[in-house]
Tab-separated table of C-alpha atoms and ligand atoms in Angstrom:
chain	number	residue	atom	x	y	z
A	1	MET	CA	18.872	4.791	7.178
A	2	GLY	CA	16.794	5.529	4.076
A	3	ARG	CA	13.468	7.305	4.178
A	4	ILE	CA	10.223	5.357	4.074
A	5	TYR	CA	7.304	6.833	2.144
A	6	LEU	CA	4.111	4.947	2.864
A	7	VAL	CA	1.857	4.794	-0.191
A	8	ALA	CA	-1.579	3.506	0.722
A	9	GLY	CA	-5.117	3.474	-0.606
A	10	VAL	CA	-7.982	1.075	-1.240
A	11	PRO	CA	-7.416	-1.903	-3.568
A	12	GLY	CA	-7.521	-0.847	-7.199
A	13	VAL	CA	-7.153	2.899	-6.576
A	14	GLY	CA	-3.861	2.855	-8.498
A	15	LYS	CA	-1.032	2.752	-5.928
A	16	THR	CA	1.203	0.432	-7.974
A	17	THR	CA	0.462	2.333	-11.210
A	18	VAL	CA	1.295	5.716	-9.683
A	19	ILE	CA	4.471	4.430	-8.005
A	20	ASN	CA	5.603	2.890	-11.322
A	21	GLY	CA	5.314	6.368	-12.828
A	22	VAL	CA	7.258	7.932	-9.972
A	23	MET	CA	9.970	5.272	-10.326
A	24	GLU	CA	10.468	6.025	-14.040
A	25	GLN	CA	11.370	9.595	-13.152
A	26	VAL	CA	13.394	8.680	-10.069
A	27	LYS	CA	15.478	6.195	-12.111
A	28	ARG	CA	16.156	8.835	-14.772
A	29	GLU	CA	17.544	11.022	-12.016
A	30	GLY	CA	19.653	8.154	-10.664
A	31	LEU	CA	18.225	8.364	-7.150
A	32	LYS	CA	18.576	5.469	-4.716
A	33	VAL	CA	14.871	4.722	-4.307
A	34	LYS	CA	13.209	1.301	-4.312
A	35	HIS	CA	9.571	0.405	-5.003
A	36	VAL	CA	8.778	-2.116	-2.291
A	37	VAL	CA	5.442	-3.914	-2.562
A	38	PHE	CA	4.581	-5.183	0.927
A	39	GLY	CA	2.192	-7.737	-0.614
A	40	ASP	CA	5.048	-9.246	-2.700
A	41	PHE	CA	6.969	-10.084	0.469
A	42	MET	CA	3.893	-11.598	2.118
A	43	LEU	CA	3.075	-13.515	-1.071
A	44	LYS	CA	6.567	-15.031	-1.312
A	45	LEU	CA	6.323	-16.274	2.282
A	46	ALA	CA	2.767	-17.552	1.792
A	47	LEU	CA	3.680	-19.389	-1.435
A	48	GLU	CA	6.678	-21.063	0.217
A	49	ARG	CA	4.301	-22.448	2.831
A	50	LYS	CA	1.655	-23.318	0.217
A	51	LEU	CA	-0.907	-21.190	2.075
A	52	VAL	CA	-2.209	-19.469	-1.065
A	53	LYS	CA	-2.107	-19.698	-4.863
A	54	HIS	CA	-2.220	-15.956	-5.545
A	55	ARG	CA	-1.942	-12.573	-3.785
A	56	ASP	CA	-5.659	-11.921	-3.462
A	57	GLU	CA	-6.024	-14.987	-1.215
A	58	ILE	CA	-3.723	-13.589	1.475
A	59	ARG	CA	-6.391	-11.378	3.087
A	60	LYS	CA	-8.710	-14.404	3.371
A	61	LEU	CA	-6.257	-16.352	5.574
A	62	PRO	CA	-6.848	-16.669	9.343
A	63	LEU	CA	-5.722	-13.447	11.003
A	64	ASP	CA	-3.005	-15.138	13.070
A	65	LEU	CA	-1.343	-16.379	9.888
A	66	GLN	CA	-1.670	-12.983	8.199
A	67	ARG	CA	-0.086	-11.392	11.268
A	68	GLU	CA	2.846	-13.798	11.141
A	69	LEU	CA	3.453	-13.149	7.429
A	70	GLN	CA	3.054	-9.403	7.981
A	71	VAL	CA	5.751	-9.197	10.663
A	72	LYS	CA	8.169	-11.367	8.651
A	73	ALA	CA	7.601	-9.199	5.585
A	74	ALA	CA	8.200	-6.044	7.639
A	75	GLU	CA	11.460	-7.477	8.989
A	76	GLU	CA	12.719	-8.119	5.446
A	77	ILE	CA	11.640	-4.682	4.241
A	78	ALA	CA	13.364	-3.026	7.219
A	79	LYS	CA	16.661	-4.436	5.929
A	80	ILE	CA	16.131	-2.835	2.512
A	81	ALA	CA	15.213	0.476	4.150
A	82	LYS	CA	18.622	0.562	5.802
A	83	GLU	CA	20.217	1.144	2.406
A	84	TYR	CA	17.565	2.715	0.199
A	85	ASP	CA	14.771	5.236	0.266
A	86	VAL	CA	11.632	3.147	-0.027
A	87	LEU	CA	8.262	3.789	-1.647
A	88	LEU	CA	6.246	1.332	0.428
A	89	ASP	CA	3.293	0.116	-1.670
A	90	THR	CA	0.802	-1.210	0.855
A	91	HIS	CA	-2.491	-0.696	2.676
A	92	CYS	CA	-3.458	1.330	5.761
A	93	LEU	CA	-6.187	-1.202	6.433
A	94	ILE	CA	-6.863	-4.666	5.091
A	95	LYS	CA	-10.509	-5.634	4.692
A	96	THR	CA	-10.452	-9.145	6.152
A	97	ARG	CA	-13.238	-11.578	7.052
A	98	GLU	CA	-12.816	-10.347	10.625
A	99	GLY	CA	-13.160	-6.687	9.754
A	100	PHE	CA	-10.761	-3.831	9.014
A	101	TRP	CA	-7.309	-4.839	10.203
A	102	PRO	CA	-4.235	-2.563	10.388
A	103	GLY	CA	-1.605	-2.897	7.675
A	104	LEU	CA	0.843	-1.216	10.043
A	105	PRO	CA	0.156	-2.287	13.620
A	106	GLU	CA	2.519	-1.027	16.323
A	107	ARG	CA	5.037	-3.832	15.833
A	108	VAL	CA	5.306	-3.055	12.119
A	109	LEU	CA	5.506	0.701	12.692
A	110	ARG	CA	8.447	0.130	15.024
A	111	LEU	CA	10.251	-1.828	12.302
A	112	LEU	CA	9.415	0.611	9.514
A	113	LYS	CA	9.944	4.199	10.560
A	114	LEU	CA	7.687	6.259	8.304
A	115	ASP	CA	8.766	9.664	6.999
A	116	LYS	CA	5.740	10.568	4.899
A	117	ILE	CA	2.331	9.091	4.288
A	118	PHE	CA	0.738	9.347	0.839
A	119	LEU	CA	-2.880	8.352	0.689
A	120	ILE	CA	-4.026	7.735	-2.881
A	121	GLU	CA	-7.724	8.406	-3.390
A	122	ALA	CA	-10.171	8.480	-6.285
A	123	ASP	CA	-13.900	8.604	-6.982
A	124	PRO	CA	-15.487	5.342	-5.683
A	125	LYS	CA	-17.247	4.884	-9.027
A	126	ASP	CA	-13.914	5.005	-10.883
A	127	ILE	CA	-12.320	2.630	-8.360
A	128	ALA	CA	-15.139	0.100	-8.820
A	129	ALA	CA	-14.612	0.265	-12.592
A	130	ARG	CA	-10.826	-0.102	-12.262
A	131	ARG	CA	-11.284	-3.220	-10.149
A	132	LEU	CA	-13.620	-4.757	-12.713
A	133	GLY	CA	-11.359	-3.789	-15.605
A	134	ASP	CA	-8.188	-5.271	-14.120
A	135	LYS	CA	-8.342	-8.944	-15.112
A	136	ALA	CA	-4.927	-9.669	-13.588
A	137	ARG	CA	-6.368	-9.456	-10.065
A	138	GLU	CA	-9.233	-10.896	-8.031
A	139	ARG	CA	-10.266	-7.844	-6.053
A	140	ASP	CA	-13.260	-7.918	-3.732
A	141	LEU	CA	-16.554	-6.558	-4.965
A	142	GLU	CA	-17.529	-3.505	-2.944
A	143	ALA	CA	-20.469	-1.191	-3.547
A	144	GLU	CA	-19.591	2.489	-4.091
A	145	GLU	CA	-20.815	3.277	-0.560
A	146	GLU	CA	-18.474	0.634	0.876
A	147	ILE	CA	-15.523	1.993	-1.088
A	148	LYS	CA	-16.363	5.459	0.282
A	149	GLU	CA	-16.374	4.108	3.830
A	150	HIS	CA	-13.137	2.174	3.194
A	151	GLN	CA	-11.453	5.413	2.031
A	152	LEU	CA	-12.696	7.230	5.131
A	153	MET	CA	-11.396	4.460	7.402
A	154	ASN	CA	-8.031	4.675	5.603
A	155	ARG	CA	-7.841	8.410	6.348
A	156	LEU	CA	-8.544	7.773	10.017
A	157	SER	CA	-5.884	5.072	10.230
A	158	ALA	CA	-3.371	7.244	8.324
A	159	LEU	CA	-3.813	9.877	11.021
A	160	VAL	CA	-3.197	7.318	13.731
A	161	TYR	CA	0.020	6.275	11.960
A	162	ALA	CA	0.981	9.950	11.690
A	163	VAL	CA	0.474	10.528	15.413
A	164	PHE	CA	2.509	7.435	16.221
A	165	THR	CA	5.411	8.248	13.881
A	166	GLY	CA	5.360	12.019	13.388
A	167	ALA	CA	5.051	11.495	9.607
A	168	SER	CA	3.008	13.973	7.541
A	169	VAL	CA	-0.113	12.861	5.681
A	170	ASN	CA	-0.825	13.910	2.097
A	171	VAL	CA	-3.868	12.895	0.114
A	172	ILE	CA	-3.104	12.458	-3.588
A	173	ARG	CA	-5.994	12.257	-6.041
A	174	ASN	CA	-5.592	9.718	-8.831
A	175	GLU	CA	-8.329	10.923	-11.165
A	176	GLN	CA	-9.580	8.800	-14.033
A	177	GLY	CA	-7.128	8.911	-16.935
A	178	LYS	CA	-4.816	11.295	-15.085
A	179	VAL	CA	-2.130	9.078	-13.585
A	180	ASN	CA	0.539	11.558	-14.665
A	181	GLU	CA	-0.914	14.266	-12.446
A	182	ALA	CA	-0.837	11.954	-9.426
A	183	VAL	CA	2.769	11.029	-10.299
A	184	LYS	CA	3.698	14.713	-10.485
A	185	ALA	CA	2.035	15.455	-7.142
A	186	MET	CA	3.884	12.613	-5.426
A	187	LEU	CA	7.223	13.607	-6.948
A	188	GLU	CA	6.773	17.184	-5.745
A	189	LEU	CA	6.061	16.040	-2.212
A	190	ILE	CA	9.062	13.696	-2.234
A	191	ARG	CA	11.320	16.491	-3.487
A	192	LYS	CA	10.160	18.801	-0.726
A	193	GLY	CA	11.888	16.411	1.691
A	194	GLY	CA	11.434	17.213	5.365
B	1	LIG	P1	-3.959	-3.174	-5.128
B	1	LIG	O1	-4.052	-2.549	-3.792
B	1	LIG	O2	-5.036	-4.201	-5.286
B	1	LIG	O3	-2.591	-3.677	-5.465
B	1	LIG	P2	-3.503	-0.755	-6.646
B	1	LIG	O4	-3.961	0.391	-5.838
B	1	LIG	O5	-2.053	-1.039	-6.691
B	1	LIG	O6	-4.331	-2.039	-6.223
B	1	LIG	P3	-3.291	-0.676	-9.530
B	1	LIG	O7	-3.003	-2.118	-9.777
B	1	LIG	O8	-2.188	0.281	-9.673
B	1	LIG	O9	-4.044	-0.508	-8.136
B	1	LIG	O10	-4.448	-0.176	-10.524
B	1	LIG	C1	-5.677	-0.889	-10.660
B	1	LIG	C2	-6.198	-0.714	-12.090
B	1	LIG	O11	-6.568	0.647	-12.291
B	1	LIG	C3	-5.169	-1.038	-13.170
B	1	LIG	O12	-5.823	-1.704	-14.216
B	1	LIG	C4	-4.655	0.329	-13.599
B	1	LIG	O13	-4.218	0.342	-14.941
B	1	LIG	C5	-5.904	1.192	-13.418
B	1	LIG	N1	-5.629	2.611	-13.118
B	1	LIG	C6	-4.769	3.107	-12.183
B	1	LIG	N2	-4.806	4.456	-12.135
B	1	LIG	C7	-5.706	4.825	-13.072
B	1	LIG	C8	-6.210	6.101	-13.509
B	1	LIG	N3	-5.775	7.254	-12.995
B	1	LIG	N4	-7.147	6.110	-14.479
B	1	LIG	C9	-7.575	4.957	-15.029
B	1	LIG	N5	-7.152	3.730	-14.667
B	1	LIG	C10	-6.241	3.651	-13.700
B	2	LIG	P1	-1.401	-5.701	-2.941
B	2	LIG	O1	-0.808	-6.191	-4.203
B	2	LIG	O2	-0.854	-4.387	-2.490
B	2	LIG	O3	-2.903	-5.701	-2.969
B	2	LIG	O4	-0.974	-6.737	-1.814
B	2	LIG	C1	-1.460	-8.087	-1.880
B	2	LIG	C2	-2.036	-8.513	-0.556
B	2	LIG	O5	-0.996	-8.492	0.428
B	2	LIG	C3	-3.125	-7.610	0.015
B	2	LIG	O6	-4.382	-7.853	-0.545
B	2	LIG	C4	-3.057	-7.993	1.490
B	2	LIG	O7	-3.719	-9.217	1.712
B	2	LIG	C5	-1.568	-8.208	1.693
B	2	LIG	N1	-0.923	-7.027	2.274
B	2	LIG	C6	-0.310	-6.009	1.634
B	2	LIG	N2	0.191	-5.120	2.514
B	2	LIG	C7	-0.112	-5.581	3.750
B	2	LIG	C8	0.139	-5.131	5.085
B	2	LIG	N3	0.806	-4.006	5.342
B	2	LIG	N4	-0.343	-5.879	6.102
B	2	LIG	C9	-1.009	-7.004	5.869
B	2	LIG	N5	-1.284	-7.484	4.653
B	2	LIG	C10	-0.839	-6.793	3.589
B	3	LIG	MG1	-0.934	-2.731	-6.183
């Protein structure tokens, strides 16, 4: 079994950007690590069933449907994690129309055995600006106060996941214009193993 590193954080904080940086280094070193975007697996399933047109519509679907896609995605990812170490690019909590909803409910945690939890955080003001600046996505508009609360809720859920799995939790700051520092911090924690 490979290791699973959960990489979570609010939408637009820079999870995918930071992991891309980590992967550049990991590839240079020839390590057997895969960047697995949980949302890609859900999107593929949702597109096949014509439930959505793009990834930012998934969290607007009825919760039962989201749950079904989530478990199927986790089952597929579990197969990859048998062979590779996985940087799992996903969310501790999804902000749905029915409230905060766990990205890794018990059923998913049983399928994906977490080794470490990396919580990417940044200043809410910077996150709001990143969301507005990223024209490739349709992220939700949240006031700075809401982003702050969302980050707090993510920390609480990360701790729940840690208690359930025994994984450690590390908060990594992704400061404005300093992606490389976040990449370095994540690489160091990965290298520490354990
Ligand atoms: P989602 O959860 O919606 O997939 P994400 O956390 O993966 O979001 P990214 O797509 O990686 O976020 O980044 C969102 C935007 O912020 C991108 O335009 C990216 O270039 C920018 N960005 C990421 N990190 C930084 C940073 N440290 N400084 C400035 N801009 C950044
Ligand atoms: P992302 O590109 O990471 O924002 O993922 C796209 C979408 O996939 C998110 O906005 C969520 O709707 C969904 N998604 C990603 N990870 C999970 C998860 N663990 N559980 C449920 N939905 C998820
Ligand atoms: Mg992303």
